[in-house]
Short mmCIF file of C-alpha atoms in Angstrom, two decimals:
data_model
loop_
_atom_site.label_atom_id
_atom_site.label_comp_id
_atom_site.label_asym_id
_atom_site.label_seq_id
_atom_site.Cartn_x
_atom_site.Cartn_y
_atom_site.Cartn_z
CA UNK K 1 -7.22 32.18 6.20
CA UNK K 2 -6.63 34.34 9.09
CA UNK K 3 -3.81 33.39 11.14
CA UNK K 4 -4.94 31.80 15.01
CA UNK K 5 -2.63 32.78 18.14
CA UNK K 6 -1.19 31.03 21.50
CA UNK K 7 -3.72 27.92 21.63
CA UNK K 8 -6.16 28.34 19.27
CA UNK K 9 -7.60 25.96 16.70
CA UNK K 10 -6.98 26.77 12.94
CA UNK K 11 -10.02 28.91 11.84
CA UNK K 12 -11.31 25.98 9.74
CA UNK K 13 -14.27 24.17 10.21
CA UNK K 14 -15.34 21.12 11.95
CA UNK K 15 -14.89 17.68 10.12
CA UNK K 16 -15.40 13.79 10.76
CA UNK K 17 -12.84 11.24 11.00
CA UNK K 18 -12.46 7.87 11.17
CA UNK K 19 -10.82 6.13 14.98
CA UNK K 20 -9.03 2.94 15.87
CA UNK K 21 -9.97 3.20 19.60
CA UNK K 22 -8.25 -0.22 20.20
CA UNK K 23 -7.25 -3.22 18.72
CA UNK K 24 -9.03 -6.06 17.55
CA UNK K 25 -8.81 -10.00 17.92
CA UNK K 26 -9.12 -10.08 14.10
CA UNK K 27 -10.15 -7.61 10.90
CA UNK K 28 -13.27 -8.78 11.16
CA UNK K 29 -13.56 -7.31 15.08
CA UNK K 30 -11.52 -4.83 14.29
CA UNK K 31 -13.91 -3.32 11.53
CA UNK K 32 -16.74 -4.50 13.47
CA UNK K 33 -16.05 -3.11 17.18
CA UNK K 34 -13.04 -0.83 17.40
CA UNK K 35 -13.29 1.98 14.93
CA UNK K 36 -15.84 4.89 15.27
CA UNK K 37 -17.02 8.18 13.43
CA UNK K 38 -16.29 10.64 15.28
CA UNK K 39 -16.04 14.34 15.09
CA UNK K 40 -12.77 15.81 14.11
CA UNK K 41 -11.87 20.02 15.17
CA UNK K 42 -9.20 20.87 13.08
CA UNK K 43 -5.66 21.04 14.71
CA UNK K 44 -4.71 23.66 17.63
CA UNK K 45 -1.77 25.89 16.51
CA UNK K 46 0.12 25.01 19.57
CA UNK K 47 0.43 21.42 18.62
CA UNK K 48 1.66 22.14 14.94
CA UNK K 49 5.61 22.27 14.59
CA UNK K 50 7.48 24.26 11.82
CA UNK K 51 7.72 21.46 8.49
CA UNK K 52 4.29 20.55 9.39
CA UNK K 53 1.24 21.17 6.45
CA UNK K 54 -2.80 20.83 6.94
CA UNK K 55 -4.41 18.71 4.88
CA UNK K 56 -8.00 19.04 4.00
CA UNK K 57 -8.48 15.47 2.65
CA UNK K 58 -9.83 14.95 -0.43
CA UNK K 59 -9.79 11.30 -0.87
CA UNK K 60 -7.74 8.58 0.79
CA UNK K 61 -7.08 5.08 -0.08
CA UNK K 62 -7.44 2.09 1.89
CA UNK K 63 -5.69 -1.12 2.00
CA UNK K 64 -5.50 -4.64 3.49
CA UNK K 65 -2.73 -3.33 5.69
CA UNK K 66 -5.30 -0.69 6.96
CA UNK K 67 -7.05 -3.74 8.20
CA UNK K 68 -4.32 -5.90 9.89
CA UNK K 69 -3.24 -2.20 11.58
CA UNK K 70 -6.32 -2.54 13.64
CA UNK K 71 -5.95 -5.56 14.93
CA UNK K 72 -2.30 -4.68 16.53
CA UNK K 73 -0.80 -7.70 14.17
CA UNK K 74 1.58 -5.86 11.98
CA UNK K 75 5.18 -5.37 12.10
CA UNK K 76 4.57 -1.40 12.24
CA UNK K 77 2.19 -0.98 15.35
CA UNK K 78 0.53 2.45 15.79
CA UNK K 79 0.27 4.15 18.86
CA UNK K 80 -3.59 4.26 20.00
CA UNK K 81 -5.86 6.02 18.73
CA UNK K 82 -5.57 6.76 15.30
CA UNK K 83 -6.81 7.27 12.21
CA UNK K 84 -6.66 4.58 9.15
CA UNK K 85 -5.42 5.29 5.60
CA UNK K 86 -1.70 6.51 5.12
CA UNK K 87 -1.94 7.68 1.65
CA UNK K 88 -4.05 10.62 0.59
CA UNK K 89 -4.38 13.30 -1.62
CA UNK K 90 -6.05 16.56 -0.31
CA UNK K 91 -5.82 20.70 -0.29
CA UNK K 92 -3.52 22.42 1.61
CA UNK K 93 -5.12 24.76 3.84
CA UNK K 94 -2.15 26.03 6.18
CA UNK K 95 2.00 25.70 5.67
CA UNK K 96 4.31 26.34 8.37
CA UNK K 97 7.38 28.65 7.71
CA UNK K 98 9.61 26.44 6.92
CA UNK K 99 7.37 24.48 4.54
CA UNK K 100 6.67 27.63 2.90
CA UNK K 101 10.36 27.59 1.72
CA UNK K 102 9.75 24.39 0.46
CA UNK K 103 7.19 25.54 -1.61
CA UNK K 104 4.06 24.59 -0.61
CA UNK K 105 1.40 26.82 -0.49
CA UNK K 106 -2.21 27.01 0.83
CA UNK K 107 -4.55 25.79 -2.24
CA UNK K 108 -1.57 23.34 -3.47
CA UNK K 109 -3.16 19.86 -4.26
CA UNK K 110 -0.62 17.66 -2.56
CA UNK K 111 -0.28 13.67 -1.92
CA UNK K 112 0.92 11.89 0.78
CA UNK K 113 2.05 8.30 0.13
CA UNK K 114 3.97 7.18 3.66
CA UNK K 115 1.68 9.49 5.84
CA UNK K 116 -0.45 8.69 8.97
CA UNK K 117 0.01 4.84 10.76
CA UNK K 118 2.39 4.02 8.83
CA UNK K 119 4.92 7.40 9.98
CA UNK K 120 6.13 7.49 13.58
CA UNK K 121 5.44 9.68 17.12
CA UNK K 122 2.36 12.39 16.71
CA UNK K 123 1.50 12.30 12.85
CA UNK K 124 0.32 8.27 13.22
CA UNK K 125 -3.24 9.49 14.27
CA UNK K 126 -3.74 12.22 11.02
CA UNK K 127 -4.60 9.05 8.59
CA UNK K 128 -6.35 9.78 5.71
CA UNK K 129 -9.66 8.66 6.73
CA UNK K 130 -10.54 12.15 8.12
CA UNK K 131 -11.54 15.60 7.06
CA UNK K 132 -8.12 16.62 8.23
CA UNK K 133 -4.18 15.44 8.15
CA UNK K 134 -1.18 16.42 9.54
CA UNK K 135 1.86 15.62 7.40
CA UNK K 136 5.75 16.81 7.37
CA UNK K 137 6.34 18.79 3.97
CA UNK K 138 8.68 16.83 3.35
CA UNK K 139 7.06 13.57 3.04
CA UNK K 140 4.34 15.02 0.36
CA UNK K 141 4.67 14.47 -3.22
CA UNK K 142 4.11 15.93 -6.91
CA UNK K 143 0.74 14.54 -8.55
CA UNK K 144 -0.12 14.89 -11.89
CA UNK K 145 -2.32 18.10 -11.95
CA UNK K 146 -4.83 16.15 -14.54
CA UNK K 147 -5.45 12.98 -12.37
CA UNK K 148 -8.64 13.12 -10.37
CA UNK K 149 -7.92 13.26 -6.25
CA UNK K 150 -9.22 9.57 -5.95
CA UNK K 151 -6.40 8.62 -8.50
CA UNK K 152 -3.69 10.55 -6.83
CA UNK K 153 -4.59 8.68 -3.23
CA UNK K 154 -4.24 5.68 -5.08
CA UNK K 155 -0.96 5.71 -6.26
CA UNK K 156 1.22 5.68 -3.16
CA UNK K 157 0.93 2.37 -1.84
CA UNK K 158 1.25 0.46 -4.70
CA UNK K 159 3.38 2.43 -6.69
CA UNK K 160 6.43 2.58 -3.46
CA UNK K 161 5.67 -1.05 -2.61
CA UNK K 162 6.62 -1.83 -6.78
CA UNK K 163 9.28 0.44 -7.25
CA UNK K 164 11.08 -1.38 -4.09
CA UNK K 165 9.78 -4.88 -5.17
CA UNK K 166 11.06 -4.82 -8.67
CA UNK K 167 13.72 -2.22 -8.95
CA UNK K 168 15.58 -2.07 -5.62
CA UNK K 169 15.27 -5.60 -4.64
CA UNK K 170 15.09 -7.63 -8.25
CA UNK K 171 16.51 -5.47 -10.46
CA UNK K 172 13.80 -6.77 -13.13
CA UNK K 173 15.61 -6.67 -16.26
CA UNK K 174 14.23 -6.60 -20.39
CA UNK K 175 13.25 -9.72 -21.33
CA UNK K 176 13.47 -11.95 -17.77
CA UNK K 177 10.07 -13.25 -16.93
CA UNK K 178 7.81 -12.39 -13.76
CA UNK K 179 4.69 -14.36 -12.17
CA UNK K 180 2.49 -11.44 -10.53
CA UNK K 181 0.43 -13.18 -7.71
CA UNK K 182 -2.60 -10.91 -7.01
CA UNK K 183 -2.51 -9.22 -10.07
CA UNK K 184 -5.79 -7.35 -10.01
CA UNK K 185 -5.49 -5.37 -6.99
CA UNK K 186 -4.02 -2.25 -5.21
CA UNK K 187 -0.24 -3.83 -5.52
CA UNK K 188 -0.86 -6.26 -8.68
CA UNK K 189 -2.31 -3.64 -10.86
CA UNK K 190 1.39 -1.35 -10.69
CA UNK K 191 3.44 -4.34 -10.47
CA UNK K 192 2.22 -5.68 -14.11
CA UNK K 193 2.14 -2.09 -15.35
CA UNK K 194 6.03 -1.49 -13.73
CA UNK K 195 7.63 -4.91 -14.93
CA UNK K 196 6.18 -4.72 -18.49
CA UNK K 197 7.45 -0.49 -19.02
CA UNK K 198 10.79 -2.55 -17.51
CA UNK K 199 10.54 -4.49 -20.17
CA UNK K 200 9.81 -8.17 -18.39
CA UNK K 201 7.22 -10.68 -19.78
CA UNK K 202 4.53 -10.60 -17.27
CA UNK K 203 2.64 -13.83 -16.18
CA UNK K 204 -0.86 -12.98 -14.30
CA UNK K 205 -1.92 -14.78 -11.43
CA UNK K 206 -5.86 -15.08 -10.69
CA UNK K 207 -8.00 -17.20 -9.08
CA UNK K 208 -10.98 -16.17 -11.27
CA UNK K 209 -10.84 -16.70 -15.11
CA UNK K 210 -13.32 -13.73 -15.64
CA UNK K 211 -10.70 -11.04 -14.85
CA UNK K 212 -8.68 -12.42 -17.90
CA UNK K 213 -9.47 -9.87 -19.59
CA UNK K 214 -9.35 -7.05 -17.57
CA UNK K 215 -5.40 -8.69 -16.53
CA UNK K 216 -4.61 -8.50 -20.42
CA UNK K 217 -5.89 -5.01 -21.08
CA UNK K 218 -3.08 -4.00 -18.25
CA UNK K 219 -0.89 -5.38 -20.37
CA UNK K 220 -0.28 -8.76 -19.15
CA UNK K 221 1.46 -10.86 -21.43
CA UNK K 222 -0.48 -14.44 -20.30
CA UNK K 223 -2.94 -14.46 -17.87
CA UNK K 224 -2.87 -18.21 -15.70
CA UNK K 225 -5.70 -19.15 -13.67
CA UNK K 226 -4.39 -20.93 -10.34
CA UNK K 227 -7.82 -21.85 -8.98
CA UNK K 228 -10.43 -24.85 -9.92
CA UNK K 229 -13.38 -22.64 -11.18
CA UNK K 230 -15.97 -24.79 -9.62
CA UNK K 231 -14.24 -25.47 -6.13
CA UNK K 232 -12.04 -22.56 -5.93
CA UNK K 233 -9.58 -24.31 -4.53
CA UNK K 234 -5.97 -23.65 -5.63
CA UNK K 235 -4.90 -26.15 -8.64
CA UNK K 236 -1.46 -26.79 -9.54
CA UNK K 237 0.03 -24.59 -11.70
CA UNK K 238 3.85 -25.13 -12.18
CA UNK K 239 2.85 -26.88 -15.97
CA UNK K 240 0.86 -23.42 -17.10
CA UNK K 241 3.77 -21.29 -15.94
CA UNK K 242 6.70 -23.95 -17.99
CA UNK K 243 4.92 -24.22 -21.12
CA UNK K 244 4.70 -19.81 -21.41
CA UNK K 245 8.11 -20.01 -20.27
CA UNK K 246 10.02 -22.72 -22.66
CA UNK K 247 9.90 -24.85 -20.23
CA UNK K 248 12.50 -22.63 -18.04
CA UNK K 249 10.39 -21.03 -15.49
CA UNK K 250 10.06 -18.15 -14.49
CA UNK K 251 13.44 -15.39 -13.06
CA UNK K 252 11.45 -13.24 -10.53
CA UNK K 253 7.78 -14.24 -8.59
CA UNK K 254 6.23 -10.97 -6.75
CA UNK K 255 3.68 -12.75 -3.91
CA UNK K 256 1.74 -10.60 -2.46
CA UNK K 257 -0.73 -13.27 -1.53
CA UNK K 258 0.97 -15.92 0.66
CA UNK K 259 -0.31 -18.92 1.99
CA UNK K 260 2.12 -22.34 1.81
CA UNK K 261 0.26 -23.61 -1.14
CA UNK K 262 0.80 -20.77 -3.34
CA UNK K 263 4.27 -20.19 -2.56
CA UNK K 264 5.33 -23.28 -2.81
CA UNK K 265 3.94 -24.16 -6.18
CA UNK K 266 5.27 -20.78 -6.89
CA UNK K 267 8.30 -22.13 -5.92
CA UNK K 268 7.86 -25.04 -8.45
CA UNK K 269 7.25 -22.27 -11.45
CA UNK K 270 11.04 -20.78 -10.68
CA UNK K 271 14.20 -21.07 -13.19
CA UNK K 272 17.29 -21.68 -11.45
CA UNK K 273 18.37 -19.12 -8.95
CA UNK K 274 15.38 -17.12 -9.79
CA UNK K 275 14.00 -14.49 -7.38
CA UNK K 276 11.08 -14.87 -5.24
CA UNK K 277 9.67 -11.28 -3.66
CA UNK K 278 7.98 -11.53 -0.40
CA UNK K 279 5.36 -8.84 -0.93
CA UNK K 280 2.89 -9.58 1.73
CA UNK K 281 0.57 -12.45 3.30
CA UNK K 282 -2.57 -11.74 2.40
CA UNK K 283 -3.82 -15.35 2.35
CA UNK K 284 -3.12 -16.12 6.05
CA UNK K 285 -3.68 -12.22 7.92
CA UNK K 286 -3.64 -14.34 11.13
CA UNK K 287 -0.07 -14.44 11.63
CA UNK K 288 0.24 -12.84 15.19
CA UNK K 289 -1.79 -12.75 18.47
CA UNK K 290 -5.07 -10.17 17.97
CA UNK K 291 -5.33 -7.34 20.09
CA UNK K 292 -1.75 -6.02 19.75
CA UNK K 293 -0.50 -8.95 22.12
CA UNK K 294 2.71 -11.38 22.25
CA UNK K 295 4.73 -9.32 19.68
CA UNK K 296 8.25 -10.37 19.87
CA UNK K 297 6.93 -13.73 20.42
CA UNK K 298 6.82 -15.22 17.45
CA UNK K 299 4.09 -16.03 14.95
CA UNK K 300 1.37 -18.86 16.02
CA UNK K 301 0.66 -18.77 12.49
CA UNK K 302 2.86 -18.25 10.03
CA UNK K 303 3.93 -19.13 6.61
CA UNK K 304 6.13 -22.17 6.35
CA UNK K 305 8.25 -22.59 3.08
CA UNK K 306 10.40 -25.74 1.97
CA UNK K 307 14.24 -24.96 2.64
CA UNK K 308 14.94 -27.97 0.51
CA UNK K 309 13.48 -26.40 -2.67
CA UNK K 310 14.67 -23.34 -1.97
CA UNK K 311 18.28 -25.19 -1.78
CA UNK K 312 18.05 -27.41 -5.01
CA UNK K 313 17.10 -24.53 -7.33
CA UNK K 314 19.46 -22.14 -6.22
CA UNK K 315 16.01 -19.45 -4.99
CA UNK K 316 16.56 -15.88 -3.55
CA UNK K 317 14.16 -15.05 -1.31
CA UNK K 318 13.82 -11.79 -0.80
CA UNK K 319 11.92 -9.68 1.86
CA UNK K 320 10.20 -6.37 0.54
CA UNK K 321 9.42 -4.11 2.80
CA UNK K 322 8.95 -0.72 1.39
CA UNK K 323 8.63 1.80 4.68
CA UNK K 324 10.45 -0.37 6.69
CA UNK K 325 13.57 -0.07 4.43
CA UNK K 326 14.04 3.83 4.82
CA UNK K 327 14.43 3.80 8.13
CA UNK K 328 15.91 0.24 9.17
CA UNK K 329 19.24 0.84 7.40
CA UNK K 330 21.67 4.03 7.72
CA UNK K 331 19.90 7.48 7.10
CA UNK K 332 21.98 7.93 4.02
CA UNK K 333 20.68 4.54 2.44
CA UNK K 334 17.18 5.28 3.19
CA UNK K 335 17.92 8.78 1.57
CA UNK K 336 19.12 7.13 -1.64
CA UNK K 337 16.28 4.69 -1.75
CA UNK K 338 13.74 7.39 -1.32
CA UNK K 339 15.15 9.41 -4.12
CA UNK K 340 15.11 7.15 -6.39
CA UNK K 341 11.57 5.71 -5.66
CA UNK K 342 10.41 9.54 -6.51
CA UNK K 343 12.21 10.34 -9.43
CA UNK K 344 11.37 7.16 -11.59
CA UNK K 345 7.87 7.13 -10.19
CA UNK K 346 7.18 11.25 -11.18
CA UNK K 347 9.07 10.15 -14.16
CA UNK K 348 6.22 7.15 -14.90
CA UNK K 349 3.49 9.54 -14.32
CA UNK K 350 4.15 12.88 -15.11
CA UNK K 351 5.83 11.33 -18.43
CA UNK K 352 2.38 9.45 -19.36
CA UNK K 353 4.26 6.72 -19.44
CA UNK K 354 2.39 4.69 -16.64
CA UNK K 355 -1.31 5.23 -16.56
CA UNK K 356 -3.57 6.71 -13.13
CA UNK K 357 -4.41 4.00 -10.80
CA UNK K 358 -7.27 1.66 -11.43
CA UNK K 359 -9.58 2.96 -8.92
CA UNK K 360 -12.54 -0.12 -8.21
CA UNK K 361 -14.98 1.65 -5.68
CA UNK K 362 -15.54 4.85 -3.60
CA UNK K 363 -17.05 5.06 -0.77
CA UNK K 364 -18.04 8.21 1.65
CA UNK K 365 -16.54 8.05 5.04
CA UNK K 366 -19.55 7.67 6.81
CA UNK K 367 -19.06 4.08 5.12
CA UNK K 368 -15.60 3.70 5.92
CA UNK K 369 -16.26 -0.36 8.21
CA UNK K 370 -17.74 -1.32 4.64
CA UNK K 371 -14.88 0.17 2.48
CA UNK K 372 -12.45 -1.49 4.72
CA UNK K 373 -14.09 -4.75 4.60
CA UNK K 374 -13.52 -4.87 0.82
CA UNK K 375 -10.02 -4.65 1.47
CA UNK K 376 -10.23 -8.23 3.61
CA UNK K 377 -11.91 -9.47 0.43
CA UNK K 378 -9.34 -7.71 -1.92
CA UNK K 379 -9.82 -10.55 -4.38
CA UNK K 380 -12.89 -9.55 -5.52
CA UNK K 381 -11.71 -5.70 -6.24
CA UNK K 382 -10.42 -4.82 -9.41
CA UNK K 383 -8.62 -2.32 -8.12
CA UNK K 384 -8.29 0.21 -5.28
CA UNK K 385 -10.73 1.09 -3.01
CA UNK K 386 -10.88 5.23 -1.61
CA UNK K 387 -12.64 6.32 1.17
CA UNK K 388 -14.19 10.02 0.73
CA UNK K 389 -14.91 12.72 3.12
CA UNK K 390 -17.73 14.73 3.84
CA UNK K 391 -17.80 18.24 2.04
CA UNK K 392 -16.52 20.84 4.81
CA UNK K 393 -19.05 23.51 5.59
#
């Protein structure tokens, strides 16, 4: 590609992407009223810093934080506007100097797995939902050269959001036992595969029996149903969980799903002193003021737990955030973190010893409201859902 001067755009042609022009009161509003197709020129020269790579997108996966994003609620607010999706895979079509010494090259097929909203100052708006990303070189990653791009966009969210969970945070040992809440989707699917190459017993969470099956061919060790089939409402499940355990209960629960009834009778499955993993909330999104207002001022609806059962079996309760954790400690512990997460994970994958991601739909970007409203109703997904882009012309 011929090399642009002063102010000019990047001789590369016009694209769409996908903008969060404000926040919404909820997902649904969110989805509904403040994103937009737009069109997308492909970044001025002037505005690109040396570390920086182009992306021309490929695929990009989106997720029920995607949703929450837009509606100002989550603990990582994005400056407006910007672009949804912070993992993507994609072809690099122009590397600054100093990313050039790093080794990337135009042509490389790259992944980015922290990219977009969830980074910080000017990349937030180059999500993946977008003919075109920003990203530092340094935050890109390896992919396996035979997995398929919506495979590779796929893998970032879950697979950093496990490694934390179950490495960093429980150290999930051979032979302990785990209850997986959400089990079938974009963080359950990893989380089975992770704890059972770590050697764990894995118990499967679902709320429909029909996904037995597909829970078991992951490699689930017991799959437990925790909701009445006819109501759908949540059953009790602390029995199910003692009689696959020996009566002992589980040592680590990963809840990604939330919601005071699940927890607590999660609670109720635990062995002494076991660990309980605070993965996410996706039963109660609500937790904070729509719009991207009141932050700071506490939740008007938010999870309660009982600190009396968390006292009389000895539980650890343990927060997991995976992003968060590079940055809100010293630069040297995030560095150590980081290094870790990439070496087992390129390890997992380039090794054949963990599988591509489950991918459950595509859609093209000019569907990108319905692909995100999946993500609200992630329980009916087996698996991740990928938002593609237009071919560039």
């Amino acid at each position: 590609m011929a090399e642009p001067v002063g102010g000019e755009r990047l001789r590369l042609p016009a694209g769409l992407h996908a903008v969060v022009k404000e926040y919404g009161m909820n997902q649904g509003d969110a989805i509904k009223r403040c994103i937009e197709l737009m069109p997308q020129l492909p970044p001025l020269l002037s505005e690109l810093l040396d570390g920086d790579v182009v992306i021309a997108i490929e695929a990009a996966e989106v997720v029920w934080t995607d949703t929450v994003m837009a509606t100002g609620q989550y603990q990582h607010q994005p400056r407006l506007p910007f672009t949804p999706s912070s993992t993507f895979a994609g072809i690099v079509v122009w590397v600054s100097q100093m990313a050039k010494k790093q080794g990337i090259v135009e042509g490389q097929r790259v992944m980015s797995m922290t990219g977009g909203p969830r980074s910080s100052g000017r990349y937030q708006r180059w999500g993946g939902c977008a003919n075109y990303a920003v990203a530092r070189a340094s935050e890109l990653r390896r992919v396996p050269p035979h997995w398929s791009a919506s495979e590779m966009a796929s893998l970032g969210y879950g697979m950093d959001t496990v490694h934390y969970c179950l490495v960093e945070r429980a150290g999930l040992c051979a032979g302990e036992h785990i209850l997986i809440h959400g089990a079938s989707g974009g963080v359950g699917i990893p989380a089975v595969r992770v704890a059972k190459l770590l050697g764990a017993t894995v118990i499967a969470a679902t709320r429909k029996s029909i996904k037995r099956d597909f829970l078991l061919s992951l490699g689930a060790d017991h799959v437990v149903c925790i909701a009445d089939e006819d109501t759908g409402q949540l059953r009790p499940f602390r029995d199910d969980v003692k009689a696959l355990t020996g009566g002992r209960g589980v040592d680590v629960v990963y809840d990604g799903v939330g919601g005071d009834d699940v927890s607590v009778e999660s609670m109720r499955c635990c062995a002494f002193g076991a660990k309980f993993l605070i993965v996410g909330w996706a039963a109660t999104p609500n937790v904070a003021a729509g719009g991207g207002k009141d932050r700071g001022r506490g939740a008007p609806n938010p999870n309660r737990i009982p600190t009396n059962l968390i006292m009389m079996k000895g539980l650890r309760i343990i927060g997991c955030p995976a992003v968060i954790a590079l940055t809100a400690q010293s630069a040297e512990k995030g560095r150590e973190i980081l290094s870790r997460r990439i070496r087992d994970i390129e390890d997992w994958t380039f090794s054949g010893k963990l599988p591509p991601p489950v991918v459950a739909r595509s859609f093209p970007l000019s569907e990108v409201k319905a692909a995100l409203s999946t993500r609200v109703e992630s329980g009916s997904e087996l698996g991740s859902t990928v938002v593609i882009p237009p071919p560039l012309l």
